[in-house]
Tab-separated table of C-alpha atoms and ligand atoms in Angstrom:
chain	number	residue	atom	x	y	z
A	59	MET	CA	15.526	-48.709	-61.556
A	60	LYS	CA	18.193	-46.315	-62.862
A	61	ILE	CA	20.645	-47.324	-65.425
A	62	HIS	CA	24.089	-45.950	-66.742
A	63	GLU	CA	24.635	-43.388	-69.058
A	64	TYR	CA	26.513	-46.164	-71.316
A	65	GLN	CA	23.297	-48.593	-70.731
A	66	GLY	CA	21.347	-45.899	-72.244
A	67	LYS	CA	23.578	-45.025	-74.989
A	68	GLN	CA	23.289	-48.855	-76.052
A	69	LEU	CA	19.701	-48.673	-75.808
A	70	PHE	CA	19.580	-45.201	-77.820
A	71	ARG	CA	21.663	-46.908	-80.524
A	72	ASN	CA	19.689	-49.660	-81.248
A	73	TYR	CA	16.322	-47.085	-81.300
A	74	GLY	CA	18.324	-45.354	-84.253
A	75	ILE	CA	19.031	-42.689	-81.930
A	76	PRO	CA	22.438	-40.994	-83.151
A	77	VAL	CA	25.256	-41.206	-79.588
A	78	PRO	CA	28.881	-40.632	-79.881
A	79	ASP	CA	31.130	-43.420	-80.784
A	80	GLY	CA	32.328	-45.185	-77.200
A	81	GLU	CA	33.016	-48.041	-75.911
A	82	ILE	CA	33.329	-48.316	-71.886
A	83	ALA	CA	36.582	-49.141	-70.004
A	84	SER	CA	37.058	-50.902	-65.837
A	85	ASN	CA	41.262	-49.368	-66.326
A	86	ALA	CA	43.095	-47.455	-67.038
A	87	GLU	CA	44.913	-50.092	-70.053
A	88	GLU	CA	40.983	-50.985	-71.349
A	89	ALA	CA	40.835	-46.380	-71.699
A	90	SER	CA	44.122	-45.776	-73.299
A	91	ALA	CA	43.249	-48.828	-75.637
A	92	VAL	CA	39.408	-47.027	-76.590
A	93	ALA	CA	40.464	-43.612	-76.843
A	94	GLN	CA	43.343	-44.900	-79.019
A	95	LYS	CA	41.099	-46.621	-81.380
A	96	LEU	CA	38.475	-43.464	-81.490
A	97	GLY	CA	41.400	-40.894	-82.183
A	98	GLY	CA	41.801	-38.069	-81.913
A	99	THR	CA	40.140	-35.452	-79.001
A	100	VAL	CA	37.737	-38.034	-76.577
A	101	VAL	CA	36.012	-37.810	-73.034
A	102	VAL	CA	36.447	-39.666	-70.135
A	103	LYS	CA	33.028	-39.642	-67.824
A	104	ALA	CA	32.401	-41.377	-64.746
A	105	GLN	CA	30.041	-44.060	-64.883
A	106	ILE	CA	27.461	-43.351	-61.876
A	107	HIS	CA	24.035	-43.479	-61.498
A	108	ALA	CA	23.779	-39.314	-60.671
A	109	GLY	CA	24.037	-36.773	-62.832
A	110	GLY	CA	25.870	-33.361	-62.671
A	111	ARG	CA	29.327	-35.195	-63.345
A	112	GLY	CA	30.671	-32.289	-65.170
A	113	LYS	CA	30.891	-30.574	-62.483
A	114	GLY	CA	31.514	-32.822	-59.613
A	115	HIS	CA	34.538	-33.682	-58.442
A	116	LEU	CA	36.175	-36.392	-56.195
A	117	THR	CA	35.370	-36.228	-53.255
A	118	THR	CA	39.655	-37.032	-52.548
A	119	ASN	CA	40.983	-34.606	-55.469
A	120	GLU	CA	38.643	-31.625	-56.422
A	121	ASP	CA	40.510	-30.957	-59.621
A	122	ILE	CA	39.569	-34.229	-60.812
A	123	ARG	CA	35.891	-33.938	-62.274
A	124	GLY	CA	33.685	-36.591	-63.076
A	125	VAL	CA	33.762	-36.012	-67.125
A	126	LYS	CA	36.616	-34.754	-69.231
A	127	VAL	CA	38.008	-34.055	-72.188
A	128	VAL	CA	41.246	-34.923	-73.610
A	129	ASN	CA	42.949	-34.423	-76.485
A	130	ASP	CA	45.162	-37.432	-77.127
A	131	ALA	CA	44.821	-41.319	-75.667
A	132	GLU	CA	47.753	-40.897	-73.131
A	133	SER	CA	45.048	-38.170	-71.135
A	134	ALA	CA	42.531	-40.017	-71.278
A	135	LYS	CA	44.080	-43.211	-69.125
A	136	SER	CA	45.250	-40.418	-66.708
A	137	HIS	CA	42.129	-38.844	-66.444
A	138	ALA	CA	40.431	-42.143	-66.480
A	139	ALA	CA	43.279	-43.799	-63.633
A	140	ALA	CA	42.716	-40.942	-61.786
A	141	LEU	CA	38.923	-41.305	-61.656
A	142	LEU	CA	38.541	-45.026	-61.062
A	143	GLY	CA	38.069	-46.743	-57.658
A	144	GLN	CA	37.825	-42.910	-56.693
A	145	PRO	CA	34.030	-41.419	-54.713
A	146	LEU	CA	32.741	-39.089	-57.496
A	147	ARG	CA	30.343	-36.662	-55.661
A	148	THR	CA	28.285	-34.449	-57.467
A	149	HIS	CA	24.687	-32.761	-56.231
A	150	GLN	CA	23.222	-35.566	-56.733
A	151	THR	CA	25.247	-38.152	-55.184
A	152	ALA	CA	25.589	-38.285	-50.615
A	153	THR	CA	28.510	-36.296	-49.563
A	154	GLU	CA	30.927	-39.218	-49.436
A	155	GLY	CA	30.043	-39.960	-53.079
A	156	GLN	CA	29.722	-42.398	-55.076
A	157	LYS	CA	32.866	-44.330	-55.701
A	158	VAL	CA	33.243	-44.917	-60.214
A	159	LYS	CA	33.997	-48.361	-61.104
A	160	LYS	CA	33.700	-47.438	-65.555
A	161	VAL	CA	34.289	-44.701	-67.605
A	162	LEU	CA	33.087	-44.140	-70.879
A	163	ILE	CA	35.602	-42.912	-73.669
A	164	GLU	CA	34.119	-42.134	-76.731
A	165	LYS	CA	34.365	-39.552	-79.322
A	166	ALA	CA	34.697	-35.557	-78.192
A	167	SER	CA	31.528	-33.539	-80.318
A	168	ASN	CA	31.571	-30.228	-81.569
A	169	ILE	CA	28.862	-28.455	-80.201
A	170	ALA	CA	27.120	-25.409	-81.773
A	171	SER	CA	24.053	-25.789	-78.759
A	172	GLU	CA	22.897	-27.514	-76.122
A	173	LEU	CA	19.301	-28.409	-75.727
A	174	TYR	CA	17.427	-29.676	-72.909
A	175	VAL	CA	14.644	-33.077	-73.040
A	176	GLY	CA	12.696	-34.876	-70.697
A	177	MET	CA	9.956	-37.084	-70.906
A	178	VAL	CA	8.052	-38.238	-67.801
A	179	LEU	CA	4.194	-39.314	-67.370
A	180	ASP	CA	2.604	-36.946	-66.809
A	181	ARG	CA	0.185	-37.947	-63.887
A	182	GLU	CA	-2.128	-35.202	-64.391
A	183	THR	CA	-3.175	-36.339	-68.182
A	184	SER	CA	-2.131	-39.994	-68.010
A	185	GLN	CA	0.370	-38.895	-70.869
A	186	VAL	CA	4.301	-39.164	-71.697
A	187	THR	CA	4.751	-35.698	-71.635
A	188	PHE	CA	7.519	-34.114	-73.689
A	189	MET	CA	9.810	-31.520	-71.854
A	190	VAL	CA	11.683	-29.442	-74.601
A	191	SER	CA	14.372	-26.922	-74.379
A	192	THR	CA	16.859	-24.218	-75.872
A	193	GLU	CA	18.728	-23.665	-72.529
A	194	GLY	CA	20.409	-27.486	-72.408
A	195	GLY	CA	23.343	-27.998	-70.487
A	196	MET	CA	21.848	-25.763	-66.735
A	197	ASP	CA	20.007	-27.785	-64.238
A	198	ILE	CA	16.351	-27.959	-65.530
A	199	GLU	CA	15.037	-27.441	-62.490
A	200	GLU	CA	16.938	-23.637	-62.234
A	201	VAL	CA	14.802	-23.098	-66.342
A	202	ALA	CA	11.951	-24.543	-64.197
A	203	ALA	CA	12.121	-21.713	-61.644
A	204	THR	CA	13.831	-19.332	-63.297
A	205	GLN	CA	12.844	-19.463	-66.911
A	206	PRO	CA	9.428	-21.271	-66.995
A	207	GLU	CA	8.621	-20.262	-70.731
A	208	LYS	CA	11.619	-21.595	-72.080
A	209	ILE	CA	9.748	-24.925	-71.638
A	210	ILE	CA	7.301	-26.380	-73.997
A	211	ARG	CA	5.313	-29.095	-73.692
A	212	GLN	CA	3.621	-31.370	-75.234
A	213	GLY	CA	1.589	-34.484	-74.150
A	214	ILE	CA	1.636	-37.680	-76.196
A	215	ASP	CA	-2.274	-39.031	-76.037
A	216	PRO	CA	-1.520	-43.154	-75.405
A	217	ALA	CA	-4.525	-44.124	-78.079
A	218	THR	CA	-2.771	-42.418	-80.846
A	219	GLY	CA	0.722	-42.470	-80.148
A	220	ILE	CA	3.302	-40.079	-81.891
A	221	SER	CA	2.711	-38.289	-85.267
A	222	GLY	CA	5.147	-36.144	-87.013
A	223	PHE	CA	2.658	-33.318	-86.182
A	224	HIS	CA	4.261	-33.943	-82.745
A	225	ALA	CA	7.631	-34.302	-83.510
A	226	ARG	CA	7.829	-31.094	-85.654
A	227	LYS	CA	6.138	-29.066	-83.188
A	228	LEU	CA	9.067	-29.706	-80.882
A	229	ALA	CA	11.796	-29.308	-83.187
A	230	TYR	CA	10.350	-26.404	-84.156
A	231	GLY	CA	9.798	-24.853	-80.749
A	232	LEU	CA	13.579	-25.341	-80.263
A	233	GLY	CA	14.494	-23.641	-83.443
A	234	MET	CA	15.361	-25.921	-85.481
A	235	GLU	CA	15.404	-25.980	-88.936
A	236	GLY	CA	15.215	-28.035	-92.706
A	237	THR	CA	17.490	-31.425	-91.535
A	238	THR	CA	18.193	-30.565	-88.226
A	239	ALA	CA	14.221	-30.208	-87.780
A	240	LYS	CA	13.923	-33.696	-89.720
A	241	GLN	CA	17.058	-34.945	-87.028
A	242	ALA	CA	14.978	-34.105	-84.105
A	243	ALA	CA	11.778	-35.440	-85.511
A	244	LYS	CA	12.796	-38.638	-85.907
A	245	ILE	CA	14.467	-38.619	-82.753
A	246	PHE	CA	11.611	-37.532	-80.831
A	247	ILE	CA	9.361	-40.138	-82.402
A	248	GLN	CA	11.825	-43.141	-81.622
A	249	LEU	CA	12.145	-41.352	-78.390
A	250	TYR	CA	8.513	-42.356	-77.919
A	251	LYS	CA	8.703	-45.501	-79.183
A	252	LEU	CA	11.837	-46.454	-76.696
A	253	PHE	CA	10.035	-45.353	-73.858
A	254	VAL	CA	6.665	-47.426	-74.412
A	255	GLU	CA	7.610	-50.352	-75.296
A	256	LYS	CA	10.167	-50.335	-72.213
A	257	ASP	CA	8.193	-49.046	-70.324
A	258	ALA	CA	10.213	-46.755	-69.586
A	259	SER	CA	9.163	-44.066	-66.355
A	260	LEU	CA	11.750	-41.167	-66.955
A	261	VAL	CA	14.106	-40.265	-70.002
A	262	GLU	CA	16.757	-36.916	-70.396
A	263	ILE	CA	18.734	-36.096	-72.371
A	264	ASN	CA	20.784	-33.347	-71.105
A	265	PRO	CA	22.439	-31.802	-73.534
A	266	LEU	CA	20.834	-33.271	-76.919
A	267	ILE	CA	23.458	-31.481	-78.861
A	268	ILE	CA	23.073	-29.849	-82.512
A	269	THR	CA	27.077	-30.118	-84.327
A	270	ASP	CA	28.605	-27.793	-86.161
A	271	ALA	CA	27.609	-29.495	-89.034
A	272	GLY	CA	24.087	-29.450	-88.132
A	273	ASP	CA	23.454	-32.694	-87.184
A	274	VAL	CA	21.587	-33.845	-83.475
A	275	MET	CA	23.124	-36.046	-81.084
A	276	ALA	CA	22.310	-37.105	-77.832
A	277	LEU	CA	25.050	-36.558	-75.353
A	278	ASP	CA	23.861	-37.457	-72.192
A	279	ALA	CA	21.452	-40.354	-71.776
A	280	LYS	CA	19.629	-40.720	-68.180
A	281	LEU	CA	17.214	-43.598	-68.039
A	282	ASN	CA	14.975	-44.829	-65.431
A	283	PHE	CA	12.386	-47.717	-65.541
A	284	ASP	CA	9.027	-48.479	-63.846
A	285	THR	CA	9.884	-51.858	-61.854
A	286	ASN	CA	6.271	-52.311	-62.179
A	287	ALA	CA	7.494	-53.980	-65.191
A	288	LEU	CA	10.300	-55.215	-65.288
A	289	TYR	CA	8.882	-58.760	-65.457
A	290	LYS	CA	8.912	-58.088	-69.150
A	291	HIS	CA	12.183	-56.591	-69.674
A	292	PRO	CA	14.363	-59.310	-68.834
A	293	ASP	CA	16.706	-57.382	-71.090
A	294	ILE	CA	16.793	-53.998	-68.696
A	295	VAL	CA	17.283	-55.835	-65.177
A	296	GLU	CA	20.341	-57.366	-67.075
A	297	LEU	CA	21.260	-53.801	-66.081
A	298	ARG	CA	20.343	-53.425	-62.822
A	299	ASP	CA	23.604	-52.416	-60.960
A	300	ALA	CA	22.917	-52.667	-57.651
A	301	ASP	CA	25.593	-51.412	-55.815
A	302	GLU	CA	24.398	-48.056	-57.063
A	303	GLU	CA	21.256	-48.251	-54.857
A	304	ASP	CA	20.491	-47.419	-51.318
A	305	ASP	CA	21.667	-50.098	-49.419
A	306	LYS	CA	19.114	-49.821	-47.385
A	307	GLU	CA	16.454	-50.011	-50.135
A	308	ARG	CA	17.815	-52.704	-51.911
A	309	ILE	CA	18.663	-55.164	-49.456
A	310	ALA	CA	14.383	-54.399	-48.164
A	311	ASN	CA	13.291	-54.554	-51.951
A	312	ASP	CA	15.085	-58.338	-51.520
A	313	ALA	CA	12.965	-58.798	-48.493
A	314	GLY	CA	10.409	-58.694	-50.416
A	315	LEU	CA	10.106	-55.138	-47.849
A	316	ASN	CA	8.574	-51.396	-49.253
A	317	TYR	CA	11.056	-49.431	-48.341
A	318	VAL	CA	12.136	-45.468	-48.740
A	319	SER	CA	14.349	-44.021	-46.708
A	320	LEU	CA	14.098	-40.401	-45.807
A	321	ASP	CA	15.112	-37.532	-43.955
A	322	GLY	CA	13.812	-38.161	-40.293
A	323	ASN	CA	14.488	-39.063	-36.931
A	324	ILE	CA	11.512	-41.728	-36.394
A	325	GLY	CA	12.126	-45.405	-38.098
A	326	CYS	CA	8.761	-46.375	-38.831
A	327	LEU	CA	7.709	-50.230	-39.006
A	328	VAL	CA	4.109	-50.583	-40.106
A	329	ASN	CA	1.895	-53.106	-42.012
A	330	GLY	CA	0.142	-52.244	-45.237
A	331	ALA	CA	1.196	-48.562	-47.218
A	332	GLY	CA	-1.819	-47.259	-46.466
A	333	LEU	CA	-1.390	-47.697	-42.955
A	334	ALA	CA	1.880	-46.400	-43.557
A	335	MET	CA	1.165	-43.412	-45.143
A	336	ALA	CA	-0.724	-42.559	-42.383
A	337	THR	CA	1.964	-42.976	-39.880
A	338	MET	CA	4.320	-40.379	-41.605
A	339	ASP	CA	0.859	-37.923	-41.294
A	340	ILE	CA	0.499	-38.728	-37.694
A	341	ILE	CA	4.729	-38.135	-37.201
A	342	LYS	CA	4.236	-34.873	-39.498
A	343	HIS	CA	1.611	-33.446	-37.552
A	344	VAL	CA	3.087	-33.701	-34.000
A	345	GLY	CA	5.400	-31.867	-35.115
A	346	ALA	CA	8.760	-34.317	-36.153
A	347	ALA	CA	9.585	-36.350	-39.130
A	348	PRO	CA	10.007	-40.512	-40.344
A	349	ALA	CA	13.354	-41.240	-40.746
A	350	ASN	CA	11.823	-43.862	-43.835
A	351	PHE	CA	8.348	-45.639	-45.055
A	352	LEU	CA	8.360	-49.043	-44.751
A	353	ASP	CA	5.310	-51.696	-46.066
A	354	VAL	CA	6.087	-55.118	-43.691
A	355	GLY	CA	3.409	-55.891	-46.143
A	356	GLY	CA	0.007	-58.141	-45.408
A	357	GLY	CA	1.240	-61.130	-45.052
A	358	ALA	CA	4.599	-60.669	-43.204
A	359	THR	CA	6.596	-63.548	-41.329
A	360	ALA	CA	8.837	-62.606	-38.457
A	361	GLU	CA	12.315	-63.212	-40.211
A	362	GLN	CA	10.598	-60.218	-42.480
A	363	VAL	CA	10.050	-57.935	-39.897
A	364	THR	CA	13.278	-58.914	-38.370
A	365	LYS	CA	15.207	-57.878	-41.571
A	366	ALA	CA	12.765	-54.208	-41.123
A	367	PHE	CA	14.167	-54.054	-37.812
A	368	LYS	CA	17.401	-54.157	-38.842
A	369	ILE	CA	17.238	-52.149	-41.994
A	370	ILE	CA	16.144	-49.527	-39.839
A	371	LEU	CA	18.687	-49.570	-36.778
A	372	SER	CA	20.905	-49.441	-40.062
A	373	ASP	CA	20.200	-46.235	-40.441
A	374	PRO	CA	22.354	-43.857	-37.601
A	375	ASN	CA	20.161	-40.701	-38.128
A	376	VAL	CA	16.945	-43.323	-36.427
A	377	LYS	CA	16.635	-41.699	-32.979
A	378	ALA	CA	13.473	-43.293	-31.868
A	379	ILE	CA	11.771	-46.194	-33.859
A	380	LEU	CA	7.574	-46.139	-33.514
A	381	VAL	CA	5.783	-49.779	-34.911
A	382	ASN	CA	2.493	-49.110	-36.072
A	383	ILE	CA	0.810	-52.747	-36.623
A	384	PHE	CA	-2.673	-53.212	-37.153
A	385	GLY	CA	-3.699	-57.620	-37.465
A	386	GLY	CA	-4.661	-58.726	-40.249
A	387	ILE	CA	-3.592	-61.091	-42.223
A	388	ALA	CA	-0.679	-60.510	-40.837
A	389	LYS	CA	-1.115	-61.551	-36.714
A	390	CYS	CA	0.316	-59.672	-34.078
A	391	ASP	CA	1.811	-61.918	-32.262
A	392	VAL	CA	3.992	-62.929	-35.571
A	393	ILE	CA	5.138	-59.060	-35.900
A	394	ALA	CA	5.239	-59.255	-32.001
A	395	ASP	CA	8.125	-62.090	-32.706
A	396	GLY	CA	9.756	-60.676	-35.217
A	397	VAL	CA	10.188	-57.555	-32.895
A	398	VAL	CA	11.605	-59.115	-29.839
A	399	VAL	CA	13.581	-61.651	-31.928
A	400	ALA	CA	15.519	-58.430	-33.738
A	401	ALA	CA	15.724	-56.252	-30.753
A	402	LYS	CA	16.861	-58.782	-28.819
A	403	GLU	CA	20.410	-59.705	-31.939
A	404	VAL	CA	21.147	-55.637	-32.978
A	405	GLY	CA	21.112	-55.072	-29.208
A	406	LEU	CA	18.074	-51.903	-28.924
A	407	ASP	CA	19.474	-48.958	-27.360
A	408	ILE	CA	16.993	-46.717	-28.335
A	409	PRO	CA	13.175	-45.613	-27.442
A	410	LEU	CA	10.428	-48.250	-28.961
A	411	VAL	CA	6.963	-47.397	-29.018
A	412	VAL	CA	4.553	-50.259	-30.257
A	413	ARG	CA	1.137	-49.735	-30.946
A	414	LEU	CA	-0.798	-52.802	-31.929
A	415	GLU	CA	-4.381	-53.462	-32.903
A	416	GLY	CA	-6.341	-56.046	-34.536
A	417	THR	CA	-6.369	-59.706	-35.322
A	418	ASN	CA	-4.632	-61.727	-31.964
A	419	VAL	CA	-3.541	-58.638	-30.154
A	420	GLU	CA	-3.235	-60.044	-26.777
A	421	ALA	CA	-1.013	-62.585	-27.473
A	422	GLY	CA	1.115	-60.052	-29.362
A	423	LYS	CA	0.992	-57.555	-26.364
A	424	LYS	CA	2.071	-61.258	-24.041
A	425	ILE	CA	5.211	-61.785	-26.828
A	426	LEU	CA	6.196	-57.939	-26.083
A	427	TYR	CA	5.391	-57.124	-22.767
A	428	GLY	CA	6.614	-60.342	-22.022
A	429	SER	CA	10.135	-60.378	-23.348
A	430	GLY	CA	12.139	-58.017	-21.220
A	431	LEU	CA	11.925	-55.219	-23.941
A	432	GLU	CA	11.754	-51.397	-22.066
A	433	LEU	CA	9.527	-50.431	-24.913
A	434	ILE	CA	6.602	-48.052	-24.889
A	435	PRO	CA	2.798	-49.323	-25.655
A	436	ALA	CA	0.583	-47.244	-27.297
A	437	ASP	CA	-2.731	-47.378	-26.977
A	438	ASP	CA	-3.819	-45.347	-30.872
A	439	MET	CA	-1.552	-43.666	-33.330
A	440	LEU	CA	-2.474	-40.850	-32.098
A	441	ASP	CA	-0.725	-41.753	-28.574
A	442	ALA	CA	2.047	-43.533	-30.234
A	443	ALA	CA	3.402	-41.044	-32.105
A	444	ASN	CA	3.151	-38.393	-29.135
A	445	LYS	CA	4.589	-40.856	-27.228
A	446	VAL	CA	7.516	-41.486	-29.801
A	447	VAL	CA	8.480	-36.911	-29.893
A	448	ALA	CA	8.376	-37.121	-26.133
A	449	SER	CA	10.979	-40.024	-26.208
A	450	LEU	CA	12.929	-37.837	-27.845
A	451	GLY	CA	12.338	-34.564	-25.673
A	452	GLY	CA	9.970	-33.294	-27.772
A	453	ALA	CA	9.150	-31.946	-31.371
A	454	ALA	CA	11.814	-31.535	-33.956
B	165	ADP	P1	26.454	-34.371	-66.957
B	165	ADP	O1	25.172	-33.941	-67.018
B	165	ADP	O2	26.508	-35.798	-65.286
B	165	ADP	O3	27.512	-33.746	-65.620
B	165	ADP	P2	27.139	-34.711	-69.586
B	165	ADP	O4	27.198	-36.285	-70.541
B	165	ADP	O5	25.491	-34.168	-69.266
B	165	ADP	O6	27.354	-35.339	-67.630
B	165	ADP	O7	28.117	-34.191	-69.394
B	165	ADP	C1	28.871	-32.587	-68.945
B	165	ADP	C2	28.983	-31.735	-69.872
B	165	ADP	O8	30.242	-32.179	-70.948
B	165	ADP	C3	28.437	-31.582	-70.988
B	165	ADP	O9	27.220	-30.993	-71.049
B	165	ADP	C4	28.435	-31.316	-72.510
B	165	ADP	O10	29.051	-29.914	-72.299
B	165	ADP	C5	30.246	-32.126	-72.449
B	165	ADP	N1	29.978	-33.416	-73.458
B	165	ADP	C6	29.970	-34.114	-72.711
B	165	ADP	N2	30.184	-35.762	-73.598
B	165	ADP	C7	30.490	-34.782	-74.545
B	165	ADP	C8	30.941	-35.217	-75.803
B	165	ADP	N3	31.037	-36.859	-76.126
B	165	ADP	N4	31.631	-34.600	-77.113
B	165	ADP	C9	31.792	-33.469	-76.105
B	165	ADP	N5	31.614	-32.399	-74.942
B	165	ADP	C10	30.606	-33.229	-74.472
B	166	MG	MG1	24.202	-34.364	-68.200
């Protein structure tokens, strides 16, 4: 689960990690009031769940960028007014952009240098791993590709946790000295604490800055949390902004379905995560691409299947559907009922290939074939994959 920059910065404050003074605003008057209170030069920052806001701009006006330094409250007000309610497009959003509902107004810092700090769980080593670089402010993917030696990595053994040694090594690696290095080391220790205590899956500060005065401060805050651990953190759940999430993924999530949007054109409805993975693989194997991963789960009800079907069909990229069900706990007749109800409700007008196997398969087939729906039965997975590709006129 992602949160906004201003929420991440509040968490940073709670952990003693320095961030600029600032407040959130939902309209131009509030923005102006905050700017006045802060005084002097401030920064107006669009709050959306995507990075690259500084280079991004409104889809409706290319001159309006997502992050802007302004000299007074009047300019803060007009930039906030220009951003609010408009869709901001960055290299991380969809082309239609993401609507700006709030702006963060914060004090402008005097930047001497911009650094990069990232933290992820490294699955190879099972350790929370820091990745830091002097190349802050730019895309870290680009640094990784062109100057990999400029990224310093440090894994932290969960048994011992972070020590002063780790923190100093990172700070010195960034070329810091004296009190600047001390401040940074403290920040790294607090970041590790936050990451573990709140079950984060990613923390990224780009940029972490050194000010003219040699102080260290987080100017940006990107935090993701492990959804499987959210039950332990009601305070984090409260920060959720459903408007920022993929509509289809959110609806699926609320219905208890495991759904992930993908780029292909074959919608998949499958029960069981393993079978869903195998289905995506076999679609790739026959030269096509899945539009989604969808696991309706072991105990799927007809109602859930109906929802799943609607979610798949709401994706305009989907040109054919492959239903691949192995009846175990979920019985084939139940799934078949759901498919028929959904297909009739939405007026299915694209090819539907169905492979059913397992518990109550005969009853399931009877329901499907007797439904009057135009569907293509398949004998096994490979047959199903070939048929769905053939229904689109051959491999993509
Ligand atoms: P994004 O990563 O989405 O583009 P950032 O928060 O990193 O957004 O802001 C982009 C750039 O704007 C930063 O790299 C920094 O140069 C500048 N900036 C952001 N916040 C401030 C601030 N409080 N004071 C001065 N400059 C800032
Ligand atoms: Mg940034």
